[in-house]
XYZ file of C-alpha atoms in Angstrom:
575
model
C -4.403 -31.754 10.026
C -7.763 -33.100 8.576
C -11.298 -31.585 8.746
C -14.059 -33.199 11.394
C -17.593 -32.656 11.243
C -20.096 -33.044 14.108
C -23.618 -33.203 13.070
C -26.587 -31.923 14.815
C -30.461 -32.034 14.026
C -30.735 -29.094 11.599
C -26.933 -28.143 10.871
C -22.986 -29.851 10.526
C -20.538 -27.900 12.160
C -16.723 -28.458 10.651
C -13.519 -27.868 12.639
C -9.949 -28.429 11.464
C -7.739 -30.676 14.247
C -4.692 -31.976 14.530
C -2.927 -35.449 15.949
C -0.530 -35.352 18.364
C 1.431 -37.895 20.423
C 1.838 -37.386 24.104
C 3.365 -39.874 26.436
C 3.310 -42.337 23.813
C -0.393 -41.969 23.229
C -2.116 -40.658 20.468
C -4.624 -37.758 20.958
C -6.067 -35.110 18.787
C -6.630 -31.060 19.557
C -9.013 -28.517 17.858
C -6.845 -26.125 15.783
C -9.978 -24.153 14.573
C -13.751 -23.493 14.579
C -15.098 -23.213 10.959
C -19.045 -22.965 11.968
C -21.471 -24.354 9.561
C -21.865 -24.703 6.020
C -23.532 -20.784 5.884
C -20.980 -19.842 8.551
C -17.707 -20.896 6.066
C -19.594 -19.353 2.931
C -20.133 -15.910 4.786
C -16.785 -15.752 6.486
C -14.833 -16.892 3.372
C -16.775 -15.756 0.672
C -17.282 -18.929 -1.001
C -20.068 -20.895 -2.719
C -18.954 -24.861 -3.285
C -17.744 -25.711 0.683
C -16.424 -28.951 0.340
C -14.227 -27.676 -2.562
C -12.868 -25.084 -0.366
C -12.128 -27.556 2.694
C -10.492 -29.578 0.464
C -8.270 -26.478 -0.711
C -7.871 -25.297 2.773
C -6.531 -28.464 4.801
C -3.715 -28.448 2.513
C -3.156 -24.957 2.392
C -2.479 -25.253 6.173
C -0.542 -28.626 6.446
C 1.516 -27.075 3.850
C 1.825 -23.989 6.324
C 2.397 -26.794 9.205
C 5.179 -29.163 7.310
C 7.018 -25.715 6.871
C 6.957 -24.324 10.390
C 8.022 -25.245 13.579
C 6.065 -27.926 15.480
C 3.901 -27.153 18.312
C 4.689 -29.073 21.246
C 2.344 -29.979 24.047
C 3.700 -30.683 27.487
C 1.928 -31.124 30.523
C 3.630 -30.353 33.967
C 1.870 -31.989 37.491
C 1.194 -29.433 40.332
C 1.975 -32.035 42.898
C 5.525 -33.559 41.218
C 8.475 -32.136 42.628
C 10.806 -30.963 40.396
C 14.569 -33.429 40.314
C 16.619 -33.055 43.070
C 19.884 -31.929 42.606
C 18.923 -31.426 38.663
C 19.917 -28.223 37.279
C 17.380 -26.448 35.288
C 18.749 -22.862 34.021
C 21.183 -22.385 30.893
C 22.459 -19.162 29.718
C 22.151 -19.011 25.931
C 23.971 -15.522 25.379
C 27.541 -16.767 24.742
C 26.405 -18.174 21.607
C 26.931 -14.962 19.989
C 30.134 -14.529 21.621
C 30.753 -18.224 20.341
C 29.930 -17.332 16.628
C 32.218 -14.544 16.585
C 35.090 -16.723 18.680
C 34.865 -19.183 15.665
C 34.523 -17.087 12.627
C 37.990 -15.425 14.276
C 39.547 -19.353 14.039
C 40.619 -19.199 17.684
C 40.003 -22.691 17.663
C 42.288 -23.376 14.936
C 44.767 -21.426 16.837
C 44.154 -23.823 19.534
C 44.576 -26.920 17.949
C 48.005 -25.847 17.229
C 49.287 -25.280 20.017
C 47.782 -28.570 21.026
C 49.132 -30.457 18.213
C 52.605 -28.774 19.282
C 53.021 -29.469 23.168
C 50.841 -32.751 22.648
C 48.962 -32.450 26.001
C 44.993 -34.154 26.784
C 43.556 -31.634 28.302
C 40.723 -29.411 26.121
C 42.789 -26.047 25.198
C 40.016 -24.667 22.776
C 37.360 -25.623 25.373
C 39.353 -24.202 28.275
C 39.770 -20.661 26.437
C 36.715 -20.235 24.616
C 34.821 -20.750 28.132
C 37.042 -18.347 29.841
C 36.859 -15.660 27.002
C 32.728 -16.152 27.418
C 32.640 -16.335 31.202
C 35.098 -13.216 31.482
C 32.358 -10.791 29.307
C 29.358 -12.577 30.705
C 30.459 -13.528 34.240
C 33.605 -11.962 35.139
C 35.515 -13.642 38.110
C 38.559 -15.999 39.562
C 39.385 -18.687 37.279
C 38.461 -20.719 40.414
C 34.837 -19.768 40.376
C 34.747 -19.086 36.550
C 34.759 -23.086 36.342
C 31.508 -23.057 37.972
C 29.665 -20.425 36.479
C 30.583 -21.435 32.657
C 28.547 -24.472 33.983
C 25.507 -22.570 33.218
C 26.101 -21.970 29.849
C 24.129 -24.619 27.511
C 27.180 -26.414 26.336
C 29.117 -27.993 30.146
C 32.659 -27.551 29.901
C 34.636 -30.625 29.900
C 38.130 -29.364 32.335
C 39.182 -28.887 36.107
C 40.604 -26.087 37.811
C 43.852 -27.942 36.800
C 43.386 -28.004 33.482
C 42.882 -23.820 33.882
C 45.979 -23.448 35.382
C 48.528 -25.833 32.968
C 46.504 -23.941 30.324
C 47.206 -20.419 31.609
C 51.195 -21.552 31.186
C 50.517 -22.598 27.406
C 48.840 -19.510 26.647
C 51.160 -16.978 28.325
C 54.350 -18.967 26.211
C 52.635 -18.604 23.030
C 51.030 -15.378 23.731
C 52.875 -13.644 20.393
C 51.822 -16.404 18.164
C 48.219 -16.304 19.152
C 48.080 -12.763 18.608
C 49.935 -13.245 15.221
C 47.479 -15.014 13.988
C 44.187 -13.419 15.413
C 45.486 -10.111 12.922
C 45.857 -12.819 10.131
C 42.339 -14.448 10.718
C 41.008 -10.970 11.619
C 42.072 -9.580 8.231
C 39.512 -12.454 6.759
C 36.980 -11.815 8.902
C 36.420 -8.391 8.280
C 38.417 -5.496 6.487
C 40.440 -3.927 9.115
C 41.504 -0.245 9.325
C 45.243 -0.960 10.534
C 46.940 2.423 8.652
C 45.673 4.223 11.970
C 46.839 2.911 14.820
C 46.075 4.268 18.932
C 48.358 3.424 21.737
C 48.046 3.828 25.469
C 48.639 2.724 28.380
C 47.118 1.355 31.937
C 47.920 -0.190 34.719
C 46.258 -3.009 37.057
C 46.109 -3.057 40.850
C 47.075 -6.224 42.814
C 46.188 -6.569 46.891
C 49.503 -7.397 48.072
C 51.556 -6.114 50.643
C 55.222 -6.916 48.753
C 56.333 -6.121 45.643
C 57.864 -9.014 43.539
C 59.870 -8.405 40.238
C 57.176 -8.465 37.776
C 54.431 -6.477 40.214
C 56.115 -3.002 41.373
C 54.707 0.106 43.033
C 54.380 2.915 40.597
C 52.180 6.014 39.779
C 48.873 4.237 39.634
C 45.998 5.065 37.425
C 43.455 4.945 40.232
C 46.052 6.234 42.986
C 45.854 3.182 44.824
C 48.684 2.525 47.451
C 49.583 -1.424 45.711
C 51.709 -3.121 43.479
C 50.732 -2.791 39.832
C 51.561 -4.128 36.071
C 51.118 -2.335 33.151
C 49.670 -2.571 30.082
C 49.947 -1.068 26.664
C 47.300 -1.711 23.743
C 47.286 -1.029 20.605
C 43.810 -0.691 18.505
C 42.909 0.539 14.887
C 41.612 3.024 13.326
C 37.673 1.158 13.920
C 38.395 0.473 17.467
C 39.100 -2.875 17.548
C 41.707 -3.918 19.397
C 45.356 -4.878 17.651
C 47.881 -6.300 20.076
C 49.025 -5.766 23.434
C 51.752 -6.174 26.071
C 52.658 -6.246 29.673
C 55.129 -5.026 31.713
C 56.568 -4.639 35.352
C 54.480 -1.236 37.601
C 57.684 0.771 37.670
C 58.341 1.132 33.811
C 58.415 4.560 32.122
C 55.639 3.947 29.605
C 57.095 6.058 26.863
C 59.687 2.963 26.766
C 57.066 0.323 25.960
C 55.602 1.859 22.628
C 58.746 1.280 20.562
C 58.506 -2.666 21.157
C 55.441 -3.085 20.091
C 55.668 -1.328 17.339
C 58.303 -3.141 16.011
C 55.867 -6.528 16.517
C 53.369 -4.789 14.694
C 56.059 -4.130 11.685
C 57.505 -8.041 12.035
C 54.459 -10.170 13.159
C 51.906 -8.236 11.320
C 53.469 -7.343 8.170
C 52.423 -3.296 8.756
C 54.946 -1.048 8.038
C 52.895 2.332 7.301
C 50.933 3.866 9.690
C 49.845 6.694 11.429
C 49.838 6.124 15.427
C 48.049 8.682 17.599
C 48.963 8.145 21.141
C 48.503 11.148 24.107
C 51.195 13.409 25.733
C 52.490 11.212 28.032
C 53.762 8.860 25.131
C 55.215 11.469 23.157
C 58.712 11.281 23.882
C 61.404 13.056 21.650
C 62.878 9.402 20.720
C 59.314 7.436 19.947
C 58.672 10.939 17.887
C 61.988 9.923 15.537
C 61.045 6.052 15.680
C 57.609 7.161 13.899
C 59.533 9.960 11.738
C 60.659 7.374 9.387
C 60.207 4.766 6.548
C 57.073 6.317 5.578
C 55.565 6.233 9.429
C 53.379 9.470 10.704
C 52.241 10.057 14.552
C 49.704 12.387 16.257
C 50.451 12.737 19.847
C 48.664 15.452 22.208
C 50.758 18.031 23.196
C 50.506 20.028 26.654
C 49.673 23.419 26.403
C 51.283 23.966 29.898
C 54.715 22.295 29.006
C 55.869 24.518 25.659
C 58.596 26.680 25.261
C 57.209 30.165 26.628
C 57.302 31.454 23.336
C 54.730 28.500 21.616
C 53.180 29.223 24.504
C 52.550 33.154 24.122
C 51.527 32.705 20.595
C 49.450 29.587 21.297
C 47.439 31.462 23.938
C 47.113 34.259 21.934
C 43.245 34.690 21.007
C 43.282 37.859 18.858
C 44.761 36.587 15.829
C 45.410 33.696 13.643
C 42.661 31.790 14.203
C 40.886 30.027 11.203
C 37.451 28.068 10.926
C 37.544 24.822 8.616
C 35.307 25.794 5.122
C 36.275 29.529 5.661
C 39.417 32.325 4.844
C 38.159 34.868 7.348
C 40.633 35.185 9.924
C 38.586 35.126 13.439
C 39.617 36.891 16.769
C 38.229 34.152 19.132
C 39.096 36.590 22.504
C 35.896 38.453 21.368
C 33.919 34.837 21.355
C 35.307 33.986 24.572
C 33.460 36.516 26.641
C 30.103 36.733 24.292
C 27.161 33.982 25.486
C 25.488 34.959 21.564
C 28.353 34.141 20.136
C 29.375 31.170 21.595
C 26.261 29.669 21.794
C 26.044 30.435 17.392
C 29.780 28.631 17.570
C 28.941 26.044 20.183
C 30.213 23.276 17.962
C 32.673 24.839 15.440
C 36.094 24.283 16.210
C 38.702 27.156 15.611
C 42.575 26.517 14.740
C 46.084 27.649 14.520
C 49.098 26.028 13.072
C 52.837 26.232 12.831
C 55.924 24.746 11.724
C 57.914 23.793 14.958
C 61.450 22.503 15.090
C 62.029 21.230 18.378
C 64.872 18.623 19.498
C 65.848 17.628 16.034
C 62.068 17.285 14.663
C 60.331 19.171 12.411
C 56.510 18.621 12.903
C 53.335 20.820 12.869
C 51.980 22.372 16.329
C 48.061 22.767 15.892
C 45.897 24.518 18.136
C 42.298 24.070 18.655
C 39.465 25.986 20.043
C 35.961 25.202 20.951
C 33.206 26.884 23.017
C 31.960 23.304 23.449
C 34.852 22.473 25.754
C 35.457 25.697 27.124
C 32.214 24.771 28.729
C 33.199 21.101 29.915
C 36.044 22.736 31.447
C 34.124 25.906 33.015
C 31.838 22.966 34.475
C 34.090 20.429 35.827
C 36.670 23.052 37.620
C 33.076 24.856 39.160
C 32.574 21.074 40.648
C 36.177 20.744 41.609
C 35.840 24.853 42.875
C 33.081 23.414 45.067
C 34.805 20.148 46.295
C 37.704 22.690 47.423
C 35.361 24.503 49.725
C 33.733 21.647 51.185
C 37.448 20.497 52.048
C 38.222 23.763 53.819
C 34.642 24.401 55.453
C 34.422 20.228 56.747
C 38.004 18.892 56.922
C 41.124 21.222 56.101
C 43.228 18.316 57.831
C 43.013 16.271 54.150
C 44.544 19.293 52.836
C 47.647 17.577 51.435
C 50.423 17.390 48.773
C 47.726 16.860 45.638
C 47.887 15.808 41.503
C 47.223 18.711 38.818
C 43.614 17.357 38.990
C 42.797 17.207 42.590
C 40.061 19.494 43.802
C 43.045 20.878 46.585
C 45.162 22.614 44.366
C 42.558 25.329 44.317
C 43.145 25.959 47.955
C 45.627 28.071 49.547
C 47.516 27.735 53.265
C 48.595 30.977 54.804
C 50.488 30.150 57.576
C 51.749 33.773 58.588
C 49.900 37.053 60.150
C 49.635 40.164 58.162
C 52.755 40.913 60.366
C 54.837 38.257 58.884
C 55.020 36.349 61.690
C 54.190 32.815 62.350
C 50.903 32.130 62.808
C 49.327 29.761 65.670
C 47.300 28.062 63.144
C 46.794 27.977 59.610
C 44.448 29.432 57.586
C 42.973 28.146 54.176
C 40.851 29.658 51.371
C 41.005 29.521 47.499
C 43.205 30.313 45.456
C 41.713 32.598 42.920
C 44.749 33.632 41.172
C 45.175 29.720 40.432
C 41.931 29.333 39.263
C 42.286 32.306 36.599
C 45.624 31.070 35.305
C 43.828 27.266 34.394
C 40.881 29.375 32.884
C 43.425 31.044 30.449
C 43.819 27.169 29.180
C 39.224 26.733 28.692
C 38.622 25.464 25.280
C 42.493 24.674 24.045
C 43.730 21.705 23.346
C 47.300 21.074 20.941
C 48.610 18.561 18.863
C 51.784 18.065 17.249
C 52.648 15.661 13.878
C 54.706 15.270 10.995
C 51.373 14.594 8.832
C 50.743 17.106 6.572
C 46.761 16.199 5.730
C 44.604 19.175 6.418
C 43.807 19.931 9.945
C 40.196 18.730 9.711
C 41.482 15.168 8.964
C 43.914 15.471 11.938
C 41.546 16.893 14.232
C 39.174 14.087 12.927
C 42.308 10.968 13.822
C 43.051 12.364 17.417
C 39.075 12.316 18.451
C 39.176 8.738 18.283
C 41.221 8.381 20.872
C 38.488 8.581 23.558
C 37.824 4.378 22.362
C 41.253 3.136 23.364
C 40.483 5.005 27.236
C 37.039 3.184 26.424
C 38.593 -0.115 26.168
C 40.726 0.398 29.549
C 37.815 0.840 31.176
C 35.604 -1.662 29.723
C 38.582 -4.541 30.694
C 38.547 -2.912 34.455
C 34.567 -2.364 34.946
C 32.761 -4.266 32.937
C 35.490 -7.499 32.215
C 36.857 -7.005 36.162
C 39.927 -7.427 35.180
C 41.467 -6.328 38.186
C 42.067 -6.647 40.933
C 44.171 -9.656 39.994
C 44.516 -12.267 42.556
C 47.184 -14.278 40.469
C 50.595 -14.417 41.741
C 52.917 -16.657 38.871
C 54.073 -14.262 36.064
C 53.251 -16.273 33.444
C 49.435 -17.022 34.294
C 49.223 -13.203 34.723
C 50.138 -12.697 31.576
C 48.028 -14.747 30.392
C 44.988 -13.314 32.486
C 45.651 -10.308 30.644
C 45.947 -12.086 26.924
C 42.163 -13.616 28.289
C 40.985 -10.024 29.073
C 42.427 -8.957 25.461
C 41.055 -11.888 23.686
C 37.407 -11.359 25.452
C 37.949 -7.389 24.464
C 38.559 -8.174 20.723
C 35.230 -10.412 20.049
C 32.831 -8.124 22.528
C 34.341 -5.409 20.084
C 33.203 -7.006 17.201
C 29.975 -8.077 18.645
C 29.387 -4.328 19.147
C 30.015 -3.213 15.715
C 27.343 -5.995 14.637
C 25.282 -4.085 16.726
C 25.800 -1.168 15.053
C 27.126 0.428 17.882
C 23.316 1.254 19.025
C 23.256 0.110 22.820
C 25.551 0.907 25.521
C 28.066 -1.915 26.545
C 26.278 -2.586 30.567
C 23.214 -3.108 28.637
C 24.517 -5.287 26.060
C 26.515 -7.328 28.462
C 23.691 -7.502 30.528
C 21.201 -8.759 28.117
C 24.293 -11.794 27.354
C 23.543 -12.730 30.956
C 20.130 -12.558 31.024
C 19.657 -14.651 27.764
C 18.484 -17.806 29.672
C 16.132 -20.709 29.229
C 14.383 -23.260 31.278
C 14.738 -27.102 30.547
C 11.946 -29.185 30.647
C 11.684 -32.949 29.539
C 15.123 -31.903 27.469
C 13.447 -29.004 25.797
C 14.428 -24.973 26.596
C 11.881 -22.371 26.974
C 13.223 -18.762 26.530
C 12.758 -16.918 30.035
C 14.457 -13.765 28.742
C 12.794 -10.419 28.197
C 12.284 -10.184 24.422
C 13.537 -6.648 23.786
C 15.856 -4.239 21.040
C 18.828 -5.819 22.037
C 18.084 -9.258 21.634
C 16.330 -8.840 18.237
C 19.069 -6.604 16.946
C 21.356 -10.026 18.161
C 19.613 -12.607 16.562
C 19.133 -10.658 13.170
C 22.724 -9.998 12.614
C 23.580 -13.845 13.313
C 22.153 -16.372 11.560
C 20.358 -18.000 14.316
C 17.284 -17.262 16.852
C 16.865 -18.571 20.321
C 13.766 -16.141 21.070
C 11.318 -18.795 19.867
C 8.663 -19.682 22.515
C 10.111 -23.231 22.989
C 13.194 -24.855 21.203
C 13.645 -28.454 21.024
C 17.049 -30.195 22.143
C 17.625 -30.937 18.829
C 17.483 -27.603 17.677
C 19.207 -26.354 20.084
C 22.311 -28.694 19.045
C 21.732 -27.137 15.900
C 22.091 -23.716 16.704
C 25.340 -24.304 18.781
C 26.783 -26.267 16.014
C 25.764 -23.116 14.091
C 27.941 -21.076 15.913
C 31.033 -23.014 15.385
C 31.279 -22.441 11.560
C-alpha cells in the first residue's frame, strides 16, 4: 500500500491504495480516504503529517503482509456458468477427517493393505464411507456419489466398496484392537466402567437365511433381523461390538465379548452395568470373579414374593443420601407439598440377597421425579386404551407389557354367566392400580460394595448406550439393511460402529452443548461455492460452527479461501 495525493486549487487530499493484479493486469483500488492536511491532524491528533503518513503506510502493510489477502473477482451477468461443471463442496467432514486421523485409522489401513497386497484405496474407501454414513447416510451404491461432494473426490468404484467390505468384515477384530490401542493415545479413556446392550436391525426380506432370523424385534416389525451388542465406557464412547444371527438369546452374547475385551484389550477389571434382560444367573458369576463387579437392573415385577413385599413396602426403611433419618415415603406418595419439596431427591433401601448361588446387594430407589414420568406416560397410554375401545375394539389383540391394550378388559359373558352375543370392552382399573403400586421404583442388584450414591450414579449412564442405538438407526440409517452376503453385513455394521466412535468424540469436543440432528446437520450444511478454483463459504455462520472451528485447529468460515489454503487445511486434518 502507498499514499496518493490529488491536488486541488486551495487544498491536497491524501488517500492510501493498494495494487492489485487482475486478469494479468495491473490496477490499483482506494483502501481509504484520509482528507486533507487539517482533516488528518484533527482526526488523528497529530501536528507533523508527512511524519505520520510515513508511520502509518507501514503500520498497515505490516497489518497487510500479516493477514489474509483480499481477492478481487469479477463475475459477467451474461456468461453462463460451465456446463456439466460441478460447483458445490461440502467442507464439514473435515472435522470428522481430523478426528478419523488423530484415531490412526489410516495406519490401520495401510496394514491391512500391506497384508492382502491389493490396488485398490482401503483408507480412502473407509474414511469416505465413515464421513458419508454421519453426513449422508445411504446404500453404498449411492454413498459413492454423494462423497463426491465432499472437497477431496474419492478415487474408487462401487467395486472397490464391495472387495473392501470383505477385507473389513475378515479383519473386523484387529481393527477394533487397535482403535482401543490408538484410542488410549488419543485421549484418556474411562474403560473400568463398562455398559452393554443390545439391538437388533430390520432387513425387508421375505426369507430368513442363516445369519438373518425372525426374532422378538426391537421395533416389532414382522422381518428378519441381526443383532447387535455394544459395549461403551464409562464417557460414552463406544468400546467394541459384535453381531449375531435374529434368533439368539442375548444374555448369551455378553460373555464373548467380554472375554475380547479381557484378551484384545488387555482389561481385566471392570465394572459392567448392563439392564435386566442381560442379567442372567451365569453372566452374574462370569462378572463375580478375578476382581470383576456388575450392575444390572433388576425387575421389580420378577422377585421372589418376599423381596417383593419388603421392596414395595413404603413405611419403613427408606434412607435419603447425606441423612440418618429414616423416612416413611407412603406419606410422600400421596402429599403434592411434599413431593414437590422432594421432587429430585432420591430415596433408598438395601439388602444382602443370596439368590442362585450369588451373594449381591438388592437396592431400591425412589423418586417423586419418576413417579411422575410414570403417572404421565400410563395417563397417555390410559387414553390410547379408550380411543381403541371407543374407535376400533377389533385391534384389540394379544399385546406386550407396554402396549396401551393391556389396560383394556373383554367381557365376553352376561351378568348371567352365559355367553354373550358380542363382546364388551372397558378398562381395566384393577390393572391400572396394581402398575401404580410400581410409580417411582426402580431396583438394582451388584456385588459392588461402593455406597449407593456412586451406584445409583454408574447405572444412570446407561440412558447413552440406548442413545447410541438410536443414533446408528435415526440419525446414521443404519437400517434397514439392504445387504444380503454375511460378511459385507458385518462389515456395514463395523462402518456404522466406526462412524459412531469419531461422531462421539466430535461431540465431546463440543462439549456436549448441541443436540446430535443439529450438529449433524450443520456437517451437511458446511458448504462452499467454487469460483475460478477459489471456495466461498455459503454456510450460515452460527454456535455450532464456531464452537467447530475453535476446538480444531483450522477455520473454513473465512469469507473466501483460496485453493491453496484449502489444500492446507485438508492436509491439516490428516496429522
Amino acid at each position: 500500500m502507498r499514499i496518493k495525493t490529488t491536488k486541488t486549487n486551495s487544498n491536497t487530499n491524501y488517500y492510501v491504495i493498494k495494487d492489485f493484479k487482475i486478469n494479468g493486469k495491473r490496477t490499483t483500488k482506494i483502501i481509504e480516504k484520509l482528507g486533507t492536511e487539517n482533516d488528518i491532524k484533527l482526526k488523528f491528533n497529530v501536528t507533523d503529517v508527512n511524519s505520520f503518513l510515513k508511520d502509518y503506510i507501514n503500520k498497515l502493510n505490516k497489518e497487510d503482509n500479516n493477514s489474509k489477502s483480499t481477492l478481487i473477482k469479477f463475475y459477467d451477468e451474461n456468461k453462463l456458468i460451465e456446463f456439466n461443471k460441478q460447483c458445490s463442496f461440502n467442507g464439514g467432514y473435515l472435522f470428522l477427517q481430523d478426528i478419523y486421523y488423530s484415531l490412526k485409522i489410516n495406519n490401520i489401513c495401510d496394514e491391512i493393505t500391506n497384508k492382502y497386497q491389493f490396488k485398490y484405496d482401503l483408507n480412502n474407501i473407509l474414511s469416505n464411507l465413515i464421513y458419508s454414513r454421519i453426513i449422508y447416510p445411504s446404500s453404498k451404491l449411492k454413498t459413492l456419489n454423494l462423497c463426491k461432494n465432499f472437497l477431496e473426490q474419492p478415487n474408487f468404484e462401487y467395486q472397490h466398496i464391495l472387495r473392501a467390505l470383505e477385507v473389513l468384515t475378515k479383519e473386523n477384530d484387529f481393527i477394533q484392537s487397535e482403535l482401543y490401542k490408538n484410542s488410549l493415545k488419543y485421549s484418556k479413556r474411562n474403560d473400568k466402567i463398562l455398559f452393554y446392550d443390545c439391538t437388533n436391525y430390520y432387513f425387508e426380506i421375505e426369507d430368513d437365511d442363516d445369519f438373518r432370523k425372525y426374532g422378538k424385534s426391537k421395533e416389532h416389525r414382522p422381518n428378519p433381523i441381526v443383532g447387535m451388542g455394544l459395549f461403551m465406557d464409562g464417557d460414552g464412547i463406544p468400546l467394541t461390538f459384535s453381531t449375531f444371527p435374529g434368533n439368539q438369546n442375548e444374555q448369551t452374547t455378553l460373555k464373548p465379548l467380554e472375554e475380547k475385551i479381557i484378551k484384545d484389550f488387555n482389561n481385566s477389571k471392570f465394572i459392567i452395568c448392563t439392564d435386566a434382560g442381560l442379567s442372567s444367573n451365569s453372566n452374574k458369576k462370569f462378572n463375580n470373579t478375578n476382581n470383576r463387579k456388575y450392575v444390572t437392573t433388576q425387575s421389580l415385577k420378577k422377585l421372589k414374593s418376599f423381596l417383593k413385599d419388603w421392596s414395595l413396602d413404603l413405611s419403613s426403611g427408606w434412607k435419603l443420601s447425606g441423612s440418618d433419618k429414616i423416612y416413611d415415603i407412603s406419606k410422600l406418595r400421596e402429599d403434592d407439598e411434599l413431593i414437590k419439596r422432594h421432587y429430585n431427591s432420591i430415596f433408598y433401601k438395601e439388602r444382602w440377597i443370596k439368590e442362585n448361588g450369588i451373594e449381591e446387594r438388592l437396592i431400591v430407589t425412589y423418586s417423586p421425579k419418576y413417579q411422575e414420568y410414570q403417572k404421565k406416560i400410563r395417563e397417555k397410554q390410559i387414553n390410547r386404551a379408550l380411543s381403541i375401545i371407543e374407535k376400533n375394539p377389533k385391534k384389540i389383540k394379544s399385546n406386550n407389557e407396554n402396549d396401551p391394550k393391556r389396560f383394556i378388559q373383554t367381557i365376553s359373558t352376561t351378568s348371567n354367566g352365559e355367553v354373550a352375543d358380542e363382546n364388551h370392552y372397558s378398562i381395566d382399573y384393577e390393572k391400572i392400580n396394581d402398575e401404580a403400586k410400581y410409580d417411582g421404583l426402580y431396583a438394582v442388584c451388584t456385588n459392588l460394595e461402593d455406597t449407593v450414591e456412586e451406584i445409583i450414579k454408574i447405572n444412570k449412564r446407561r440412558w447413552e448406550i440406548e442413545e447410541s442405538f438410536r443414533i446408528m438407526k435415526t440419525e446414521f440409517n443404519a437400517r434397514p439393511v439392504y445387504l444380503s452376503r454375511e460378511d459385507r453385513i458385518h462389515a456395514h455394521f463395523l462402518i456404522c460402529f466406526l462412524s459412531l466412535v469419531i461422531y462421539r468424540y466430535l461431540e465431546k469436543k463440543l462439549n456436549e452443548e448441541f443436540t446430535t440432528t443439529e450438529i449433524i446437520e450443520t456437517l451437511r450444511n458446511m458448504n462452499f461455492c467454487q469460483k475460478d478454483n477459489d471456495y466461498i463459504p455459503t454456510y450460515r455462520r452460527n454456535q455450532i460452527t464456531d464452537s467447530l472451528h475453535n476446538n480444531f485447529n483450522f477455520r473454513t468460515d473465512y469469507e473466501i479461501i483460496t485453493e491453496k489454503n484449502i489444500k492446507k487445511i485438508c492436509k491439516l486434518t490428516k496429522k
